[in-house]
Coordinates of C-alpha atoms in Angstrom, one line a residue:
X1 CA -23.1 -23.5 -1.5
X2 CA -23.9 -26.7 0.3
X3 CA -22.3 -28.5 3.1
X4 CA -22.8 -32.3 4.1
X5 CA -20.9 -34.3 6.4
X6 CA -18.1 -34.8 3.8
X7 CA -17.7 -32.0 1.5
X8 CA -18.2 -28.3 1.1
X9 CA -19.6 -27.5 -2.5
X10 CA -19.5 -23.9 -3.9
X11 CA -21.3 -23.7 -7.3
X12 CA -21.8 -20.9 -9.8
X13 CA -24.3 -21.3 -12.6
X14 CA -25.4 -19.2 -15.4
X15 CA -28.4 -19.8 -17.8
X16 CA -26.5 -19.3 -21.0
X17 CA -26.6 -21.6 -24.1
X18 CA -24.1 -24.1 -22.3
X19 CA -20.8 -25.5 -23.4
X20 CA -20.5 -27.8 -26.3
X21 CA -19.6 -31.4 -25.4
X22 CA -16.4 -31.4 -27.2
X23 CA -15.2 -28.3 -25.5
X24 CA -16.5 -29.3 -22.0
X25 CA -14.2 -32.4 -21.5
X26 CA -10.8 -30.5 -21.5
X27 CA -11.9 -27.7 -19.4
X28 CA -10.3 -27.7 -16.0
X29 CA -7.6 -30.1 -17.0
X30 CA -5.9 -28.8 -19.9
X31 CA -5.6 -25.4 -21.4
X32 CA -8.2 -24.4 -24.1
X33 CA -7.7 -21.7 -26.8
X34 CA -10.5 -19.6 -28.2
X35 CA -10.8 -16.6 -30.3
X36 CA -11.0 -14.6 -27.1
X37 CA -7.8 -16.0 -25.4
X38 CA -6.6 -19.1 -23.6
X39 CA -8.8 -21.0 -21.0
X40 CA -6.1 -21.3 -18.3
X41 CA -8.2 -20.0 -15.5
X42 CA -10.1 -23.4 -14.8
X43 CA -6.9 -25.1 -15.2
X44 CA -5.3 -23.0 -12.5
X45 CA -8.3 -23.1 -10.3
X46 CA -8.3 -27.0 -10.6
X47 CA -4.6 -27.2 -9.7
X48 CA -4.9 -24.9 -6.8
X49 CA -7.9 -26.9 -5.3
X50 CA -5.8 -30.0 -5.5
X51 CA -2.7 -28.2 -4.2
X52 CA -4.5 -26.7 -1.2
X53 CA -7.0 -29.3 -0.3
X54 CA -5.7 -32.4 -1.5
X55 CA -6.6 -35.0 -4.3
X56 CA -10.4 -35.5 -2.9
X57 CA -11.0 -31.9 -3.9
X58 CA -12.2 -31.4 -7.3
X59 CA -13.6 -28.9 -10.0
X60 CA -16.9 -30.2 -11.5
X61 CA -18.1 -28.6 -14.6
X62 CA -21.5 -29.7 -16.0
X63 CA -23.3 -28.0 -18.9
X64 CA -26.5 -28.5 -21.0
X65 CA -28.7 -26.2 -23.2
X66 CA -30.0 -24.5 -20.1
X67 CA -26.8 -23.3 -18.9
X68 CA -23.4 -24.3 -17.1
X69 CA -22.7 -25.1 -13.5
X70 CA -19.0 -24.9 -12.2
X71 CA -18.6 -26.5 -8.6
X72 CA -15.6 -26.5 -6.3
X73 CA -15.6 -29.3 -4.0
X74 CA -13.5 -29.3 -0.8
X75 CA -13.4 -32.2 1.6
X76 CA -14.9 -31.1 4.9
X77 CA -12.5 -33.1 7.0
X78 CA -9.9 -31.0 5.5
X79 CA -11.5 -27.8 6.4
X80 CA -12.0 -29.1 10.1
X81 CA -8.2 -30.0 10.3
X82 CA -7.2 -26.6 8.8
X83 CA -9.4 -24.8 11.3
X84 CA -7.8 -26.6 14.2
X85 CA -4.4 -26.1 13.1
X86 CA -5.2 -22.4 12.4
X87 CA -6.6 -21.8 16.0
X88 CA -3.7 -23.7 17.6
X89 CA -1.1 -21.1 16.2
X90 CA -3.2 -18.0 17.5

């Protein structure tokens, strides 16, 4: 997890063999089918991020032979406004 003046980034990584480039592009943006099922989880996560935190939020997926990193990026300004609004209703 990292925080700068603009964004909160929450990342999860593994050290597996990575995701092949031809499968990496559609992840997070359209359903992906495989032998073990459909890949709707990342699609849903991306839609929920945008629906909850606006168009400046994102799901970032990077992969190489050393593993894969999936990051959720949330605009920090949105978080501040949400905290202010939440505290105002208490």
